[in-house]
Amino acid sequence: DTPGAGFGTINIGHGSNIIIRNNWFHDQQYNPLQVGIIGGSITDNTFERIYPHLVGLGDAIQLWGGEWGSAVSTNVLIEDNTITFNDVSTEFPTHGIRLRPGADPADPGVDAPNIHINNNNFIDGGEGTTALAVLNQGTGTLDATLNWWGTTDGDEIAAMVSGDVDFIPCLSAEYIPSAVDMDATYTVPVIGISVAPSEVSFGEVEPGTPAPGNLPVIVTNEGTVAVDLDATIENELPASVYTGDPGLTIGGTHVSTWAGSAAVDGTSGALPLILT
């Protein structure tokens, strides 16, 4: 717990299908999480007391964008994290999330439109005046909607971000994952890939969350689900193909099962799912 004693807890230059979940990152120097991810998620983590490096800044989370041979991060979900930034008294700022640029000024950097930062709490410790919650140095507009910024004032939130960042709508209070309502029905958009008429692709539904998650499943028939390893879909997660009864659990996360029938082409529309 020595302030700023840790350094670079996780640094992955190039990885795919990565899940970073349920960690407490604290008292680190520069950045505890510096990763190049092609498909994956950073969820349910807590960040606090991150100290800047002598290079002049620090970040809780950095996504590599191609520098020094790293991956150009894309298809990443950053969700359900509590990120406290700017909470140590130093000469230099410490930011929340930074999407890094490319290896060369002409290179695109992080694929911002395919990075989704939602349902996080950004807590400004108020120690300095130049720290940012989100810094987008990648290419395109970053989806940072539905987060709690400590305020609902658009001008105040705008001052906490840099680069092309879409932060409206925002949450009106701190995000707290809700308990699972076993009787609730959620509507989940079909992920944009083509599948056989008997199969429909969905993202996983996290318990209590009416939005796509990060595990692709295929509804093969009523009451049966299977992990689809062949489809190329956002945030796909490799796993052994498994078909089971309703209530199937993979990696400790409940998978939604199909509870009805409808005719769709697998590229658009929405179908109801029920958590089991």
PDB file of C-alpha atoms in Angstrom, residues 19-234:
ATOM      1  CA  ILE A  19     -11.526 -10.505 -20.001  1.00  0.00           C
ATOM      2  CA  ILE A  20     -10.220  -8.327 -17.147  1.00  0.00           C
ATOM      3  CA  ARG A  21     -12.735  -8.506 -14.334  1.00  0.00           C
ATOM      4  CA  ASN A  22     -13.217  -8.074 -10.578  1.00  0.00           C
ATOM      5  CA  ASN A  23      -9.896  -6.444  -9.667  1.00  0.00           C
ATOM      6  CA  TRP A  24      -8.867  -3.623  -7.342  1.00  0.00           C
ATOM      7  CA  PHE A  25      -6.114  -1.483  -8.871  1.00  0.00           C
ATOM      8  CA  HIS A  26      -4.667   1.037  -6.432  1.00  0.00           C
ATOM      9  CA  ASP A  27      -1.493   2.879  -5.450  1.00  0.00           C
ATOM     10  CA  GLN A  28       0.047   2.355  -8.874  1.00  0.00           C
ATOM     11  CA  GLN A  29       2.405   4.595 -10.805  1.00  0.00           C
ATOM     12  CA  TYR A  30       1.713   5.661 -14.412  1.00  0.00           C
ATOM     13  CA  ASN A  31      -0.958   3.071 -15.288  1.00  0.00           C
ATOM     14  CA  PRO A  32      -2.030  -0.225 -13.748  1.00  0.00           C
ATOM     15  CA  LEU A  33      -3.752  -1.425 -16.920  1.00  0.00           C
ATOM     16  CA  GLN A  34      -2.153  -0.878 -20.338  1.00  0.00           C
ATOM     17  CA  VAL A  35      -3.540  -3.280 -22.918  1.00  0.00           C
ATOM     18  CA  GLY A  36      -3.934  -3.820 -26.636  1.00  0.00           C
ATOM     19  CA  ILE A  37      -7.188  -5.737 -27.044  1.00  0.00           C
ATOM     20  CA  ILE A  38      -8.866  -7.094 -30.157  1.00  0.00           C
ATOM     21  CA  GLY A  39     -12.168  -8.307 -28.755  1.00  0.00           C
ATOM     22  CA  GLY A  40     -12.626  -8.399 -24.989  1.00  0.00           C
ATOM     23  CA  SER A  41     -13.903  -6.624 -21.924  1.00  0.00           C
ATOM     24  CA  ILE A  42     -12.819  -4.710 -18.828  1.00  0.00           C
ATOM     25  CA  THR A  43     -15.607  -5.005 -16.260  1.00  0.00           C
ATOM     26  CA  ASP A  44     -16.377  -4.781 -12.548  1.00  0.00           C
ATOM     27  CA  ASN A  45     -13.008  -3.305 -11.532  1.00  0.00           C
ATOM     28  CA  THR A  46     -12.117  -0.521  -9.097  1.00  0.00           C
ATOM     29  CA  PHE A  47      -9.331   1.995  -9.769  1.00  0.00           C
ATOM     30  CA  GLU A  48      -8.037   4.557  -7.276  1.00  0.00           C
ATOM     31  CA  ARG A  49      -4.895   6.393  -6.168  1.00  0.00           C
ATOM     32  CA  ILE A  50      -3.070   6.164  -9.495  1.00  0.00           C
ATOM     33  CA  TYR A  51       0.109   8.255  -9.504  1.00  0.00           C
ATOM     34  CA  PRO A  52       1.655   9.939 -12.571  1.00  0.00           C
ATOM     35  CA  HIS A  53       4.972   8.856 -14.012  1.00  0.00           C
ATOM     36  CA  LEU A  54       7.893  11.185 -14.631  1.00  0.00           C
ATOM     37  CA  VAL A  55       6.758  11.376 -18.273  1.00  0.00           C
ATOM     38  CA  GLY A  56       4.134  13.758 -16.985  1.00  0.00           C
ATOM     39  CA  LEU A  57       0.867  11.874 -16.615  1.00  0.00           C
ATOM     40  CA  GLY A  58      -0.883   8.733 -15.458  1.00  0.00           C
ATOM     41  CA  ASP A  59      -4.011   6.841 -16.492  1.00  0.00           C
ATOM     42  CA  ALA A  60      -6.145   4.200 -14.807  1.00  0.00           C
ATOM     43  CA  ILE A  61      -6.747   2.418 -18.135  1.00  0.00           C
ATOM     44  CA  GLN A  62      -4.827   2.735 -21.391  1.00  0.00           C
ATOM     45  CA  LEU A  63      -5.809   0.982 -24.610  1.00  0.00           C
ATOM     46  CA  TRP A  64      -2.928   0.547 -27.038  1.00  0.00           C
ATOM     47  CA  GLY A  65      -3.398   1.956 -30.530  1.00  0.00           C
ATOM     48  CA  GLY A  66      -0.445   0.528 -32.460  1.00  0.00           C
ATOM     49  CA  GLU A  67       2.582   2.171 -30.854  1.00  0.00           C
ATOM     50  CA  TRP A  68       5.707   0.024 -30.384  1.00  0.00           C
ATOM     51  CA  GLY A  69       4.152  -2.864 -32.279  1.00  0.00           C
ATOM     52  CA  SER A  70       1.080  -3.064 -30.068  1.00  0.00           C
ATOM     53  CA  ALA A  71      -2.393  -4.017 -31.246  1.00  0.00           C
ATOM     54  CA  VAL A  72      -4.830  -1.402 -32.474  1.00  0.00           C
ATOM     55  CA  SER A  73      -7.517  -1.948 -29.859  1.00  0.00           C
ATOM     56  CA  THR A  74     -11.023  -2.613 -31.168  1.00  0.00           C
ATOM     57  CA  ASN A  75     -14.239  -4.338 -30.062  1.00  0.00           C
ATOM     58  CA  VAL A  76     -13.739  -3.671 -26.359  1.00  0.00           C
ATOM     59  CA  LEU A  77     -16.452  -3.275 -23.733  1.00  0.00           C
ATOM     60  CA  ILE A  78     -15.514  -1.232 -20.634  1.00  0.00           C
ATOM     61  CA  GLU A  79     -18.416  -1.540 -18.225  1.00  0.00           C
ATOM     62  CA  ASP A  80     -19.416  -1.576 -14.540  1.00  0.00           C
ATOM     63  CA  ASN A  81     -16.114  -0.076 -13.329  1.00  0.00           C
ATOM     64  CA  THR A  82     -15.564   2.556 -10.653  1.00  0.00           C
ATOM     65  CA  ILE A  83     -12.706   4.785 -11.766  1.00  0.00           C
ATOM     66  CA  THR A  84     -11.433   7.391  -9.336  1.00  0.00           C
ATOM     67  CA  PHE A  85      -8.983   9.758 -11.011  1.00  0.00           C
ATOM     68  CA  ASN A  86      -7.247  12.995 -10.021  1.00  0.00           C
ATOM     69  CA  ASP A  87      -7.290  11.853  -6.389  1.00  0.00           C
ATOM     70  CA  VAL A  88      -3.604  12.249  -5.472  1.00  0.00           C
ATOM     71  CA  SER A  89      -1.827  15.548  -4.997  1.00  0.00           C
ATOM     72  CA  THR A  90       0.928  15.671  -7.639  1.00  0.00           C
ATOM     73  CA  GLU A  91       2.440  18.045 -10.147  1.00  0.00           C
ATOM     74  CA  PHE A  92       1.071  16.067 -13.113  1.00  0.00           C
ATOM     75  CA  PRO A  93      -2.472  14.895 -13.936  1.00  0.00           C
ATOM     76  CA  THR A  94      -3.847  11.373 -13.637  1.00  0.00           C
ATOM     77  CA  HIS A  95      -6.646  10.550 -16.059  1.00  0.00           C
ATOM     78  CA  GLY A  96      -9.338   7.873 -16.073  1.00  0.00           C
ATOM     79  CA  ILE A  97      -9.354   6.137 -19.483  1.00  0.00           C
ATOM     80  CA  ARG A  98      -7.013   6.946 -22.364  1.00  0.00           C
ATOM     81  CA  LEU A  99      -7.317   5.620 -25.913  1.00  0.00           C
ATOM     82  CA  ARG A 100      -3.815   5.846 -27.350  1.00  0.00           C
ATOM     83  CA  PRO A 101      -2.816   7.103 -30.822  1.00  0.00           C
ATOM     84  CA  GLY A 102      -1.151   5.149 -33.611  1.00  0.00           C
ATOM     85  CA  ALA A 103       2.554   4.482 -34.013  1.00  0.00           C
ATOM     86  CA  ASP A 104       2.844   7.364 -36.465  1.00  0.00           C
ATOM     87  CA  PRO A 105       0.816  10.587 -36.656  1.00  0.00           C
ATOM     88  CA  ALA A 106      -0.612   9.277 -39.934  1.00  0.00           C
ATOM     89  CA  ASP A 107      -1.762   6.015 -38.326  1.00  0.00           C
ATOM     90  CA  PRO A 108      -5.318   5.825 -36.974  1.00  0.00           C
ATOM     91  CA  GLY A 109      -4.781   4.680 -33.382  1.00  0.00           C
ATOM     92  CA  VAL A 110      -7.468   2.982 -31.315  1.00  0.00           C
ATOM     93  CA  ASP A 111     -10.655   2.153 -33.219  1.00  0.00           C
ATOM     94  CA  ALA A 112     -12.812   4.423 -31.058  1.00  0.00           C
ATOM     95  CA  PRO A 113     -16.270   3.687 -32.571  1.00  0.00           C
ATOM     96  CA  ASN A 114     -15.851   0.039 -31.580  1.00  0.00           C
ATOM     97  CA  ILE A 115     -14.885   0.811 -27.991  1.00  0.00           C
ATOM     98  CA  HIS A 116     -17.905   1.023 -25.686  1.00  0.00           C
ATOM     99  CA  ILE A 117     -17.581   2.662 -22.275  1.00  0.00           C
ATOM    100  CA  ASN A 118     -20.926   2.343 -20.495  1.00  0.00           C
ATOM    101  CA  ASN A 119     -22.356   2.033 -16.981  1.00  0.00           C
ATOM    102  CA  ASN A 120     -19.178   3.168 -15.242  1.00  0.00           C
ATOM    103  CA  ASN A 121     -18.692   5.604 -12.374  1.00  0.00           C
ATOM    104  CA  PHE A 122     -16.086   8.324 -12.976  1.00  0.00           C
ATOM    105  CA  ILE A 123     -15.148   9.988  -9.707  1.00  0.00           C
ATOM    106  CA  ASP A 124     -13.031  13.150  -9.863  1.00  0.00           C
ATOM    107  CA  GLY A 125     -10.880  13.463  -6.749  1.00  0.00           C
ATOM    108  CA  GLY A 126     -10.483  17.188  -7.402  1.00  0.00           C
ATOM    109  CA  GLU A 127      -6.747  17.416  -6.747  1.00  0.00           C
ATOM    110  CA  GLY A 128      -5.799  19.115 -10.024  1.00  0.00           C
ATOM    111  CA  THR A 129      -7.415  21.131 -12.788  1.00  0.00           C
ATOM    112  CA  THR A 130      -6.163  19.357 -15.930  1.00  0.00           C
ATOM    113  CA  ALA A 131      -7.096  15.718 -15.285  1.00  0.00           C
ATOM    114  CA  LEU A 132      -9.664  14.071 -17.564  1.00  0.00           C
ATOM    115  CA  ALA A 133     -12.100  11.222 -17.087  1.00  0.00           C
ATOM    116  CA  VAL A 134     -11.768  10.094 -20.725  1.00  0.00           C
ATOM    117  CA  LEU A 135      -9.094  10.997 -23.291  1.00  0.00           C
ATOM    118  CA  ASN A 136      -9.652   9.822 -26.870  1.00  0.00           C
ATOM    119  CA  GLN A 137      -6.476   9.973 -28.966  1.00  0.00           C
ATOM    120  CA  GLY A 138      -7.744   7.290 -31.337  1.00  0.00           C
ATOM    121  CA  THR A 139      -9.781   7.587 -34.517  1.00  0.00           C
ATOM    122  CA  GLY A 140     -13.507   8.262 -34.671  1.00  0.00           C
ATOM    123  CA  THR A 141     -16.114   9.022 -32.041  1.00  0.00           C
ATOM    124  CA  LEU A 142     -15.984   7.104 -28.781  1.00  0.00           C
ATOM    125  CA  ASP A 143     -19.172   5.742 -27.209  1.00  0.00           C
ATOM    126  CA  ALA A 144     -19.059   6.854 -23.563  1.00  0.00           C
ATOM    127  CA  THR A 145     -22.800   7.121 -23.018  1.00  0.00           C
ATOM    128  CA  LEU A 146     -24.723   6.044 -19.921  1.00  0.00           C
ATOM    129  CA  ASN A 147     -21.973   6.701 -17.388  1.00  0.00           C
ATOM    130  CA  TRP A 148     -22.075   8.559 -14.068  1.00  0.00           C
ATOM    131  CA  TRP A 149     -19.733  11.543 -14.111  1.00  0.00           C
ATOM    132  CA  GLY A 150     -20.581  13.029 -10.736  1.00  0.00           C
ATOM    133  CA  THR A 151     -22.828  15.534 -12.506  1.00  0.00           C
ATOM    134  CA  THR A 152     -25.513  15.689 -15.181  1.00  0.00           C
ATOM    135  CA  ASP A 153     -24.439  19.117 -16.442  1.00  0.00           C
ATOM    136  CA  GLY A 154     -23.377  18.734 -20.069  1.00  0.00           C
ATOM    137  CA  ASP A 155     -20.799  21.514 -19.923  1.00  0.00           C
ATOM    138  CA  GLU A 156     -19.195  20.039 -16.818  1.00  0.00           C
ATOM    139  CA  ILE A 157     -18.991  16.596 -18.402  1.00  0.00           C
ATOM    140  CA  ALA A 158     -17.573  18.080 -21.618  1.00  0.00           C
ATOM    141  CA  ALA A 159     -14.737  19.564 -19.566  1.00  0.00           C
ATOM    142  CA  MET A 160     -13.910  16.062 -18.284  1.00  0.00           C
ATOM    143  CA  VAL A 161     -13.338  14.524 -21.726  1.00  0.00           C
ATOM    144  CA  SER A 162     -10.993  15.206 -24.640  1.00  0.00           C
ATOM    145  CA  GLY A 163     -11.214  14.210 -28.293  1.00  0.00           C
ATOM    146  CA  ASP A 164     -14.331  12.920 -30.026  1.00  0.00           C
ATOM    147  CA  VAL A 165     -16.409  11.514 -27.175  1.00  0.00           C
ATOM    148  CA  ASP A 166     -20.168  10.927 -27.141  1.00  0.00           C
ATOM    149  CA  PHE A 167     -21.273  11.147 -23.493  1.00  0.00           C
ATOM    150  CA  ILE A 168     -24.993  11.955 -23.858  1.00  0.00           C
ATOM    151  CA  PRO A 169     -27.180  10.458 -22.479  1.00  0.00           C
ATOM    152  CA  CYS A 170     -25.510  10.137 -19.107  1.00  0.00           C
ATOM    153  CA  LEU A 171     -26.666   8.488 -15.903  1.00  0.00           C
ATOM    154  CA  SER A 172     -28.401  10.680 -13.323  1.00  0.00           C
ATOM    155  CA  ALA A 173     -26.875   8.891 -10.337  1.00  0.00           C
ATOM    156  CA  GLU A 174     -24.097   6.477  -9.454  1.00  0.00           C
ATOM    157  CA  TYR A 175     -24.339   3.211 -11.341  1.00  0.00           C
ATOM    158  CA  ILE A 176     -25.180   0.265  -9.096  1.00  0.00           C
ATOM    159  CA  PRO A 177     -25.812  -3.113 -10.774  1.00  0.00           C
ATOM    160  CA  SER A 178     -29.375  -4.160 -10.058  1.00  0.00           C
ATOM    161  CA  ALA A 179     -30.420  -7.483  -8.608  1.00  0.00           C
ATOM    162  CA  VAL A 180     -31.618 -10.073 -11.086  1.00  0.00           C
ATOM    163  CA  ASP A 181     -35.347 -10.004 -11.709  1.00  0.00           C
ATOM    164  CA  MET A 182     -35.989 -13.585 -12.731  1.00  0.00           C
ATOM    165  CA  ASP A 183     -39.364 -12.656 -14.218  1.00  0.00           C
ATOM    166  CA  ALA A 184     -38.123  -9.683 -16.225  1.00  0.00           C
ATOM    167  CA  THR A 185     -37.982  -9.746 -19.999  1.00  0.00           C
ATOM    168  CA  TYR A 186     -35.250  -7.865 -21.851  1.00  0.00           C
ATOM    169  CA  THR A 187     -34.972  -6.896 -25.492  1.00  0.00           C
ATOM    170  CA  VAL A 188     -31.544  -7.409 -27.033  1.00  0.00           C
ATOM    171  CA  PRO A 189     -30.567  -6.228 -30.542  1.00  0.00           C
ATOM    172  CA  VAL A 190     -29.490  -8.925 -32.950  1.00  0.00           C
ATOM    173  CA  ILE A 191     -25.770  -8.594 -33.672  1.00  0.00           C
ATOM    174  CA  GLY A 192     -25.125  -7.727 -37.302  1.00  0.00           C
ATOM    175  CA  ILE A 193     -23.991 -11.014 -38.834  1.00  0.00           C
ATOM    176  CA  SER A 194     -25.726 -13.441 -41.148  1.00  0.00           C
ATOM    177  CA  VAL A 195     -26.633 -16.845 -39.760  1.00  0.00           C
ATOM    178  CA  ALA A 196     -28.662 -19.826 -40.877  1.00  0.00           C
ATOM    179  CA  PRO A 197     -32.455 -19.426 -40.672  1.00  0.00           C
ATOM    180  CA  SER A 198     -32.570 -21.796 -37.694  1.00  0.00           C
ATOM    181  CA  GLU A 199     -30.024 -19.792 -35.713  1.00  0.00           C
ATOM    182  CA  VAL A 200     -30.085 -16.277 -34.296  1.00  0.00           C
ATOM    183  CA  SER A 201     -26.986 -14.627 -32.792  1.00  0.00           C
ATOM    184  CA  PHE A 202     -27.145 -12.537 -29.643  1.00  0.00           C
ATOM    185  CA  GLY A 203     -24.753 -10.948 -27.198  1.00  0.00           C
ATOM    186  CA  GLU A 204     -24.958 -12.180 -23.630  1.00  0.00           C
ATOM    187  CA  VAL A 205     -27.342 -10.440 -21.252  1.00  0.00           C
ATOM    188  CA  GLU A 206     -25.719  -9.700 -17.921  1.00  0.00           C
ATOM    189  CA  PRO A 207     -28.187 -10.359 -15.084  1.00  0.00           C
ATOM    190  CA  GLY A 208     -30.222  -7.233 -14.503  1.00  0.00           C
ATOM    191  CA  THR A 209     -28.795  -5.392 -17.505  1.00  0.00           C
ATOM    192  CA  PRO A 210     -31.062  -4.744 -20.523  1.00  0.00           C
ATOM    193  CA  ALA A 211     -28.203  -4.474 -23.011  1.00  0.00           C
ATOM    194  CA  PRO A 212     -25.818  -6.703 -24.978  1.00  0.00           C
ATOM    195  CA  GLY A 213     -22.866  -8.090 -23.058  1.00  0.00           C
ATOM    196  CA  ASN A 214     -19.687  -9.710 -24.339  1.00  0.00           C
ATOM    197  CA  LEU A 215     -20.355 -13.433 -24.816  1.00  0.00           C
ATOM    198  CA  PRO A 216     -21.809 -14.582 -28.139  1.00  0.00           C
ATOM    199  CA  VAL A 217     -24.409 -17.305 -27.945  1.00  0.00           C
ATOM    200  CA  ILE A 218     -26.426 -19.034 -30.612  1.00  0.00           C
ATOM    201  CA  VAL A 219     -30.031 -19.948 -29.953  1.00  0.00           C
ATOM    202  CA  THR A 220     -30.249 -23.348 -31.623  1.00  0.00           C
ATOM    203  CA  ASN A 221     -33.756 -24.246 -30.523  1.00  0.00           C
ATOM    204  CA  GLU A 222     -36.198 -23.430 -27.764  1.00  0.00           C
ATOM    205  CA  GLY A 223     -34.566 -23.653 -24.345  1.00  0.00           C
ATOM    206  CA  THR A 224     -31.095 -24.466 -25.668  1.00  0.00           C
ATOM    207  CA  VAL A 225     -28.045 -22.256 -26.138  1.00  0.00           C
ATOM    208  CA  ALA A 226     -24.543 -22.841 -27.460  1.00  0.00           C
ATOM    209  CA  VAL A 227     -21.376 -20.770 -27.655  1.00  0.00           C
ATOM    210  CA  ASP A 228     -20.640 -19.935 -31.282  1.00  0.00           C
ATOM    211  CA  LEU A 229     -16.908 -20.023 -32.029  1.00  0.00           C
ATOM    212  CA  ASP A 230     -17.151 -19.561 -35.791  1.00  0.00           C
ATOM    213  CA  ALA A 231     -19.077 -16.317 -36.042  1.00  0.00           C
ATOM    214  CA  THR A 232     -17.077 -13.115 -36.096  1.00  0.00           C
ATOM    215  CA  ILE A 233     -18.936 -10.831 -33.744  1.00  0.00           C
ATOM    216  CA  GLU A 234     -18.085  -7.998 -31.441  1.00  0.00           C
TER     217      GLU A 234
END
